[in-house]
XYZ file of C-alpha atoms in Angstrom:
614
model
C 176.350 107.032 183.949
C 179.588 108.440 182.549
C 182.907 107.950 184.346
C 183.330 110.507 187.159
C 186.783 111.236 188.542
C 187.061 114.522 190.478
C 185.782 115.138 194.002
C 183.419 117.832 192.745
C 181.927 115.462 190.165
C 181.392 112.783 192.802
C 179.902 115.303 195.230
C 177.530 116.718 192.619
C 176.532 113.230 191.512
C 175.468 112.253 195.031
C 173.719 115.552 195.708
C 171.673 115.231 192.531
C 170.722 111.587 192.981
C 170.799 110.694 196.682
C 167.161 111.570 197.360
C 165.993 109.468 194.405
C 168.251 106.607 195.461
C 166.668 106.691 198.908
C 163.149 106.450 197.444
C 164.212 103.526 195.244
C 165.741 101.871 198.314
C 162.391 102.135 200.124
C 160.578 100.683 197.113
C 163.011 97.740 196.911
C 162.689 97.138 200.655
C 158.899 97.139 200.338
C 158.674 94.438 197.670
C 161.269 92.192 199.328
C 160.127 92.630 202.949
C 158.268 89.254 203.066
C 161.598 87.474 202.579
C 162.784 88.728 205.957
C 159.851 87.058 207.703
C 161.087 83.633 206.591
C 157.780 82.787 204.928
C 158.873 83.028 201.315
C 161.952 80.865 201.071
C 160.143 77.590 200.590
C 158.260 76.409 197.538
C 158.235 73.813 194.794
C 161.779 74.541 193.580
C 163.356 75.880 196.751
C 165.366 72.679 197.277
C 167.020 73.081 193.875
C 167.719 76.801 194.336
C 169.097 76.481 197.856
C 171.170 73.432 196.959
C 172.859 75.330 194.118
C 174.071 78.025 196.506
C 175.093 75.642 199.259
C 176.931 73.483 196.736
C 179.196 76.396 195.797
C 180.558 76.607 199.333
C 180.871 72.832 199.472
C 182.855 72.839 196.205
C 185.188 75.585 197.396
C 185.829 73.733 200.650
C 186.727 70.709 198.531
C 189.664 72.709 197.157
C 188.212 73.570 193.748
C 189.414 76.869 192.275
C 186.306 77.089 190.084
C 183.404 75.738 192.143
C 181.685 73.161 189.945
C 181.227 69.737 191.548
C 179.661 69.293 194.980
C 180.957 65.947 196.320
C 178.365 65.793 199.132
C 175.242 65.967 196.949
C 173.104 62.880 196.292
C 174.354 61.110 199.415
C 177.984 61.500 198.406
C 177.743 60.615 194.714
C 178.011 64.318 193.864
C 176.369 66.697 191.430
C 177.659 69.566 189.268
C 175.036 72.327 189.241
C 177.591 75.013 188.421
C 178.766 73.330 185.232
C 175.331 73.802 183.658
C 173.494 76.509 185.593
C 174.659 80.137 185.870
C 176.854 80.208 189.014
C 177.117 83.972 189.641
C 174.172 84.229 192.096
C 175.620 81.402 194.160
C 178.958 83.211 194.552
C 177.274 86.441 195.637
C 174.917 84.786 198.134
C 177.743 82.651 199.533
C 179.706 85.841 200.191
C 176.711 87.340 202.014
C 176.390 84.135 204.009
C 179.867 84.738 205.454
C 178.760 88.197 206.571
C 175.385 87.359 208.128
C 175.866 83.656 209.064
C 172.422 82.582 207.862
C 171.166 81.343 204.494
C 167.645 82.857 204.657
C 169.005 86.302 205.536
C 171.702 86.027 202.868
C 169.021 85.241 200.269
C 166.871 88.133 201.483
C 169.733 90.666 201.392
C 170.765 89.472 197.952
C 167.222 89.868 196.627
C 166.809 93.355 198.104
C 170.199 94.466 196.750
C 169.496 93.230 193.220
C 166.056 94.860 193.074
C 167.553 98.112 194.406
C 170.394 98.110 191.854
C 167.949 97.291 189.054
C 165.844 100.253 190.153
C 168.937 102.474 190.064
C 169.796 101.253 186.573
C 166.354 101.862 185.086
C 166.309 105.262 186.817
C 169.550 106.279 185.071
C 168.458 104.597 181.827
C 165.346 106.807 181.694
C 167.421 109.818 182.748
C 169.706 109.240 179.794
C 166.905 108.995 177.231
C 165.143 112.099 178.626
C 168.228 114.191 179.339
C 166.986 116.992 177.052
C 163.705 117.374 178.967
C 162.820 119.059 182.258
C 162.812 116.851 185.355
C 164.326 113.689 183.821
C 165.088 112.342 187.313
C 161.411 112.478 188.238
C 160.555 110.369 185.196
C 163.451 108.062 186.055
C 161.943 107.569 189.500
C 158.581 106.813 187.881
C 160.244 104.158 185.702
C 161.823 102.580 188.784
C 158.456 102.637 190.554
C 156.614 100.931 187.691
C 159.373 98.363 187.255
C 159.728 97.444 190.928
C 155.979 96.973 191.436
C 155.413 95.183 188.118
C 154.173 91.637 187.650
C 157.688 90.801 186.407
C 159.195 91.565 189.799
C 156.517 89.432 191.446
C 157.330 86.542 189.105
C 161.083 86.887 189.612
C 160.863 87.069 193.401
C 157.906 84.879 194.342
C 156.446 82.864 191.484
C 159.767 81.086 190.849
C 160.278 80.187 194.496
C 163.202 82.248 195.727
C 165.271 81.592 192.616
C 168.192 84.051 192.896
C 168.954 83.787 189.187
C 165.663 85.423 188.164
C 166.141 88.927 189.636
C 169.872 88.971 188.853
C 169.428 88.255 185.143
C 167.000 91.203 184.921
C 169.730 93.453 186.334
C 172.086 92.430 183.536
C 169.306 92.738 180.948
C 168.865 96.374 181.995
C 172.622 96.951 181.875
C 172.767 95.501 178.347
C 169.819 97.518 177.001
C 171.197 100.685 178.606
C 174.623 100.012 177.086
C 173.158 99.474 173.601
C 171.160 102.717 173.870
C 174.219 104.612 175.061
C 176.333 103.185 172.237
C 173.963 104.610 169.615
C 173.837 107.982 171.341
C 177.485 108.324 172.319
C 180.211 105.927 171.233
C 182.536 105.540 174.204
C 184.210 102.975 176.423
C 181.472 103.187 179.039
C 178.917 101.829 176.556
C 181.364 99.111 175.505
C 181.896 98.046 179.124
C 178.161 98.082 179.890
C 177.403 95.833 176.928
C 180.313 93.515 177.743
C 179.372 93.009 181.377
C 175.660 92.938 180.535
C 176.022 90.169 177.968
C 178.472 88.250 180.189
C 176.148 88.436 183.183
C 173.149 86.974 181.372
C 174.295 83.321 180.999
C 176.123 83.564 184.323
C 172.754 84.310 185.931
C 169.986 82.474 184.070
C 170.179 80.794 180.675
C 166.412 80.492 180.105
C 165.744 84.217 180.565
C 168.758 84.933 178.368
C 167.117 82.929 175.566
C 163.884 84.908 176.063
C 165.767 88.207 175.879
C 167.840 87.464 172.752
C 165.119 88.172 170.125
C 164.247 91.496 171.779
C 167.899 92.577 171.950
C 168.475 91.756 168.289
C 165.321 93.550 167.203
C 166.134 96.562 169.407
C 169.620 96.847 167.895
C 168.287 96.522 164.337
C 165.616 99.184 164.925
C 168.206 101.605 166.341
C 170.461 100.969 163.328
C 167.566 101.710 160.974
C 166.648 104.837 162.919
C 170.199 106.217 162.803
C 170.273 105.796 159.015
C 174.019 106.525 158.681
C 175.936 103.715 157.037
C 179.448 104.679 158.181
C 178.341 105.446 161.727
C 176.295 102.252 161.893
C 179.299 100.235 160.774
C 181.410 101.700 163.597
C 178.666 100.998 166.128
C 178.268 97.431 164.855
C 182.009 96.784 165.162
C 182.086 98.154 168.709
C 179.046 96.077 169.633
C 180.607 92.975 168.102
C 183.796 93.622 170.077
C 181.765 94.021 173.265
C 180.071 90.661 172.674
C 183.471 89.014 172.099
C 184.665 90.548 175.368
C 181.512 89.250 177.087
C 182.210 85.732 175.846
C 185.710 86.086 177.226
C 184.451 87.270 180.624
C 182.053 84.336 180.952
C 184.304 81.729 179.292
C 185.092 80.037 182.629
C 181.442 78.942 182.654
C 180.550 78.824 178.940
C 183.429 76.601 177.827
C 182.778 73.697 180.261
C 179.007 74.066 179.823
C 179.318 73.713 176.050
C 181.748 70.836 176.535
C 179.147 69.004 178.617
C 176.171 69.848 176.395
C 177.942 68.583 173.269
C 179.311 65.446 174.937
C 176.027 63.552 174.593
C 176.546 62.158 178.093
C 173.959 64.020 180.165
C 170.169 64.072 180.131
C 170.036 67.747 179.189
C 171.904 67.027 175.945
C 169.403 64.351 174.922
C 166.882 65.816 172.466
C 164.023 63.568 173.539
C 164.606 64.349 177.202
C 164.830 68.107 176.608
C 161.659 68.172 174.544
C 159.676 66.022 176.940
C 160.881 67.483 180.220
C 161.878 71.007 179.259
C 158.368 72.340 178.643
C 156.213 71.921 181.720
C 153.017 72.882 179.908
C 153.041 70.627 176.856
C 149.556 71.874 176.035
C 150.934 75.141 174.730
C 152.303 73.224 171.758
C 149.501 70.715 171.259
C 146.680 73.235 171.547
C 145.155 72.513 174.979
C 144.794 76.183 175.820
C 141.743 76.838 177.959
C 142.544 74.739 181.031
C 146.196 75.823 180.990
C 145.341 79.496 180.640
C 142.989 79.375 183.619
C 145.483 77.409 185.693
C 148.328 79.832 184.983
C 146.163 82.865 185.659
C 145.516 81.730 189.223
C 149.110 82.503 190.093
C 148.791 86.196 189.277
C 151.757 86.227 186.942
C 150.006 88.114 184.128
C 150.191 91.904 183.749
C 147.100 93.637 185.126
C 144.436 94.964 182.790
C 145.338 98.507 183.866
C 149.018 97.959 182.952
C 148.157 96.480 179.560
C 145.733 99.320 178.826
C 148.324 101.958 179.706
C 150.934 100.272 177.515
C 148.453 100.133 174.632
C 147.669 103.854 175.059
C 151.412 104.512 175.201
C 151.926 102.616 171.944
C 149.251 104.675 170.172
C 150.568 107.954 171.623
C 154.097 107.074 170.525
C 152.867 106.455 166.987
C 151.217 109.862 166.927
C 154.448 111.542 168.126
C 156.726 109.273 166.088
C 158.966 112.076 164.781
C 160.289 112.782 168.270
C 163.258 110.659 169.348
C 161.947 109.853 172.830
C 158.610 108.757 171.341
C 160.513 106.333 169.114
C 162.085 104.720 172.167
C 158.667 104.534 173.816
C 157.193 102.983 170.674
C 159.824 100.223 170.637
C 159.456 99.409 174.320
C 155.648 99.476 174.264
C 155.678 97.189 171.206
C 157.925 94.737 173.078
C 155.623 94.846 176.124
C 152.510 94.202 174.013
C 154.265 91.322 172.262
C 154.935 89.722 175.644
C 151.259 90.153 176.584
C 150.235 88.451 173.332
C 152.525 85.521 174.173
C 150.517 84.826 177.324
C 147.087 84.449 175.711
C 145.574 81.561 173.705
C 145.751 83.307 170.323
C 149.555 83.165 170.172
C 150.764 80.460 167.714
C 153.263 78.660 169.922
C 153.232 75.671 167.561
C 155.363 77.737 165.185
C 158.019 78.319 167.848
C 158.901 74.845 169.084
C 162.491 75.974 169.696
C 161.276 77.740 172.830
C 160.137 74.444 174.381
C 163.153 74.556 176.684
C 162.010 77.778 178.403
C 159.315 75.820 180.299
C 156.364 78.165 179.693
C 155.224 81.557 178.285
C 155.406 83.129 181.738
C 159.189 83.133 181.292
C 158.765 85.951 178.759
C 156.550 87.820 181.204
C 159.605 88.375 183.400
C 160.657 91.060 180.886
C 157.334 92.931 180.803
C 158.269 95.157 183.743
C 161.366 96.525 181.999
C 159.641 97.341 178.719
C 156.429 98.748 180.212
C 158.322 100.965 182.678
C 160.593 102.393 179.967
C 157.685 102.863 177.537
C 155.451 104.746 179.988
C 158.158 106.932 181.510
C 159.709 108.031 178.197
C 156.437 109.111 176.543
C 155.164 111.273 179.435
C 157.534 114.254 178.976
C 156.739 114.250 175.247
C 153.028 114.523 176.014
C 153.522 117.083 178.794
C 155.926 119.309 176.869
C 153.136 121.814 176.106
C 152.309 122.134 179.823
C 154.046 124.875 181.921
C 157.088 123.682 183.884
C 155.589 124.233 187.334
C 152.427 122.406 186.338
C 154.514 119.504 184.987
C 156.312 119.195 188.322
C 153.045 119.253 190.280
C 151.456 116.708 187.940
C 154.540 114.496 188.206
C 154.448 114.491 192.012
C 150.744 113.665 191.987
C 151.331 110.902 189.427
C 154.148 109.407 191.494
C 152.030 109.458 194.665
C 148.941 107.906 193.079
C 151.013 105.340 191.173
C 152.852 104.335 194.343
C 149.644 103.612 196.227
C 147.983 101.791 193.347
C 150.993 99.715 192.310
C 151.978 98.782 195.872
C 148.440 97.615 196.586
C 148.381 95.583 193.367
C 151.762 94.003 194.175
C 150.617 93.134 197.707
C 147.533 91.420 196.304
C 149.710 89.365 193.968
C 151.873 88.188 196.850
C 148.932 87.538 199.168
C 146.697 85.646 196.728
C 149.201 84.276 194.252
C 151.822 82.992 196.666
C 149.565 81.442 199.252
C 149.219 78.303 197.128
C 152.955 78.103 196.614
C 154.200 78.390 200.160
C 151.455 77.217 202.523
C 152.480 74.556 204.998
C 156.195 74.778 204.250
C 157.352 78.027 205.863
C 159.267 76.478 208.742
C 161.019 73.749 206.766
C 164.152 75.797 206.330
C 164.355 78.067 209.369
C 163.376 75.637 212.121
C 164.558 72.208 211.064
C 167.285 73.184 208.617
C 167.597 71.972 205.058
C 169.723 68.988 204.078
C 170.087 69.115 200.317
C 172.610 66.249 200.365
C 169.910 63.590 200.741
C 166.963 65.463 199.206
C 166.157 64.261 195.642
C 164.320 67.526 194.893
C 167.670 69.323 195.106
C 168.525 68.033 191.616
C 165.071 68.873 190.204
C 164.374 66.458 187.299
C 167.996 65.269 187.115
C 168.756 67.001 183.830
C 172.478 67.141 184.648
C 172.824 63.415 185.399
C 174.461 61.038 182.916
C 171.788 59.339 180.819
C 172.976 55.849 181.717
C 172.155 56.284 185.430
C 168.436 56.728 184.768
C 168.045 53.852 182.316
C 168.820 50.860 184.529
C 165.181 49.938 185.042
C 163.426 51.498 182.056
C 164.500 52.837 178.667
C 164.341 56.472 177.624
C 161.401 55.840 175.324
C 159.323 54.215 178.028
C 160.207 56.876 180.587
C 159.190 59.681 178.238
C 155.988 57.888 177.260
C 155.189 57.553 180.945
C 155.777 61.275 181.386
C 153.215 62.138 178.732
C 150.796 59.699 180.337
C 150.927 60.886 183.951
C 152.706 64.280 183.569
C 155.442 63.190 185.986
C 158.587 65.114 185.082
C 160.600 63.336 187.793
C 160.523 59.867 186.265
C 164.124 59.834 185.021
C 165.448 61.353 188.232
C 163.591 58.862 190.416
C 164.995 55.929 188.449
C 168.523 57.321 188.829
C 168.149 57.948 192.583
C 166.737 54.446 193.125
C 169.708 52.914 191.329
C 172.269 54.949 193.304
C 170.619 54.041 196.614
C 170.663 50.333 195.738
C 174.204 50.418 194.402
C 175.738 51.840 197.565
C 178.755 54.060 198.041
C 181.586 51.523 197.627
C 184.023 51.186 194.693
C 183.457 48.303 192.288
C 185.721 46.408 189.917
C 184.780 46.636 186.245
C 187.385 44.015 185.287
C 188.023 40.446 186.513
C 190.898 39.448 188.787
C 191.305 42.749 190.583
C 191.416 43.293 194.341
C 190.102 46.476 196.025
C 190.762 47.473 199.637
C 191.442 50.397 202.015
C 188.825 52.671 200.467
C 188.724 56.203 201.858
C 186.659 59.171 200.645
C 186.738 62.778 201.814
C 184.792 65.142 199.598
C 185.749 64.370 196.014
C 189.146 63.029 197.135
C 189.325 59.233 197.060
C 192.130 56.884 198.045
C 191.854 53.190 197.093
C 194.307 50.303 197.226
C 194.258 48.222 194.032
C 196.040 44.999 193.067
C 195.887 43.663 189.506
C 198.089 41.672 187.141
C 196.615 43.121 183.941
C 195.166 46.442 182.871
C 191.851 46.940 184.649
C 189.112 49.482 185.353
C 187.622 50.509 188.678
C 184.280 52.267 189.172
C 184.374 54.867 191.953
C 181.183 56.053 193.706
C 181.091 59.492 192.136
C 178.940 60.708 189.248
C 181.113 61.333 186.210
C 181.927 64.869 185.097
C 184.802 66.033 182.916
C 186.968 67.508 185.662
C 187.934 64.298 187.461
C 191.644 63.447 187.768
C 193.312 60.231 188.941
C 196.914 59.265 189.518
C 199.294 56.793 191.156
C 202.633 57.438 192.811
C 205.740 55.684 191.528
C 209.215 56.661 192.677
C 207.747 59.786 194.328
C 206.279 60.869 190.979
C 202.650 61.249 190.051
C 201.554 59.223 187.042
C 198.226 60.371 185.642
C 195.588 57.721 184.979
C 192.821 57.809 182.409
C 189.352 58.716 183.743
C 186.154 58.081 181.818
C 182.423 57.469 182.040
C 181.561 54.036 183.402
C 178.650 52.031 181.914
C 176.657 53.039 185.001
C 177.265 56.787 184.635
C 179.887 56.947 187.381
C 183.614 57.655 187.416
C 185.781 54.898 185.940
C 189.570 54.872 186.417
C 191.909 52.788 184.254
C 194.625 51.044 186.301
C 197.865 49.802 184.631
C 198.807 46.117 184.613
C 201.032 44.549 187.258
C 200.171 47.238 189.753
C 199.723 46.951 193.486
C 199.304 50.158 195.420
C 197.056 53.114 195.972
C 195.239 55.155 193.366
C 194.139 58.700 194.096
C 191.319 60.662 192.492
C 189.790 64.108 192.940
C 187.756 66.667 191.022
C 190.013 69.229 189.372
C 189.470 71.210 186.188
C 188.742 69.891 182.719
C 190.689 71.351 179.760
C 187.621 73.441 178.864
C 187.496 74.871 182.387
C 191.234 75.639 182.395
C 191.151 77.425 179.041
C 187.899 79.187 179.887
C 189.317 80.455 183.176
C 192.477 81.733 181.476
C 190.421 83.546 178.826
C 188.120 85.074 181.472
C 191.039 86.285 183.575
C 192.863 87.820 180.604
C 189.690 89.524 179.346
C 188.940 90.960 182.770
C 192.508 92.277 183.153
C 192.420 93.906 179.699
C 189.097 95.652 180.403
C 190.232 96.709 183.890
C 193.495 98.179 182.537
C 191.604 100.003 179.782
C 189.194 101.422 182.343
C 192.013 102.566 184.638
C 193.816 104.231 181.725
C 190.610 106.003 180.705
C 190.000 107.293 184.246
C 193.643 108.386 184.478
C 193.454 110.330 181.211
C 190.136 111.926 182.111
C 191.413 112.959 185.534
C 194.491 114.713 184.145
C 192.590 116.282 181.264
C 190.226 117.797 183.833
C 193.224 119.143 185.764
C 194.627 120.794 182.617
C 191.300 122.475 181.905
C 191.263 123.904 185.415
């Protein structure tokens, strides 16, 4: 995965890898084929996942440079998925939608592409670790095979109901782990760039999986520092890694800055501690000790690693301990330990009560999404160590046999997961999207539990305490959202005066753009029918000049605009960019330009240095 510049290098690269790429392509096509039948786009959370993607196009059509607020959601009151939830998948799928003209096909192509690219990454990752052994590409293909047919891929594609964030975040997790490994083996700009884009891509894809990955990344980095055992070299590596993380923050600042602004504002449900604790963890029993019924219920969905996979990882862990002095065995030991830790998290003996911080990840199965990466790397990196005493020809024959048998076994196991595990999730809903179309604008499920709504909208009929108590009583996570939707439906989509002696007329709304005629003798406030988010702007025109007006949160959670005294005329409002979004976008653009220029300079220097050598 080093930078290649000359025609010969490119030609050799394709000749050496094209066959393996083709096999990985077939594997990726096999596990994602059901998506092309239209039967696996609908499930419990499909409304939320589809709405996120559709909202990106709606936001762009509204004239927003950074797509954040969809003015058509919630019957025109609007919703800002992209200010809280990683927006990168929505941009990529929206682009595919322009090419293929259909949402289901765009989702399917996106899923296949991400699984294929993840397979390519883990193939090269294994290649890199085993570069000193015979047939590293064969072992790389084995790693891709194990990963693609793992329970993690099933969870990411099917268990979480066509959530595009799940497979994409795994791609960036692989890029990050590969970059860290490369940095310890060879300090260069390629490793820096891989870490930067890997870290940046994680929150841009899926925050929950990012939280699950963080402890493993930290532990992996610490173990590699200990293994290297060179203080000066470790200091250089640490500084480069720290710089890469800073660059990653810069690359994702256009999303991170406004997200942090919203989370720390105290305005929205997601920033309320009681709400997050009560609604963030779907299986409360994992913290209060009700294990048996939950364990059996979860197991029905086939999201756990198979007994065969766990046994192989355990054998790998023991074998790696025996061969600990060998570098590749050390990698295998780390990855097998991570995989076994994830298995332990899924069973009743794990002390989740000691880890209440992870309540927001919604369940232990979130960690299981990483099992495929660690098990594939562990198994593939220990094999050449074990087979080193075997003659080369015999190793090749054994490898081909192993690949063939593994393919049949793993494909059959994956098919059984989809057939038995997904039947409960998708039955009776297959045609909802393809035949009748999906209108997220008036579907309450499109905002899930309403975690990104202002708190005041959901407390018109019942306080937070009572709503949360009711949740624990009947396990209804949608209580707050339902209260908010009921209020919005009863309120109606007209502007309202928040001050006395003010006249409103000539109301017009197109997207987030509102025009309203206001007459008032004294300073007054008007509530517009749009849910409040930080990016809203309002102004009046006087003497052909725009005079900005103050916008704020109304007592009802909607947009309030402050109108000056002795004013009679039209006010204008629209969703623009908050200061956090503006600064974040500037930082992201500058960071991207700096990295791109550095990469171009590096390629330029390498190209001419190769010419001088020739």
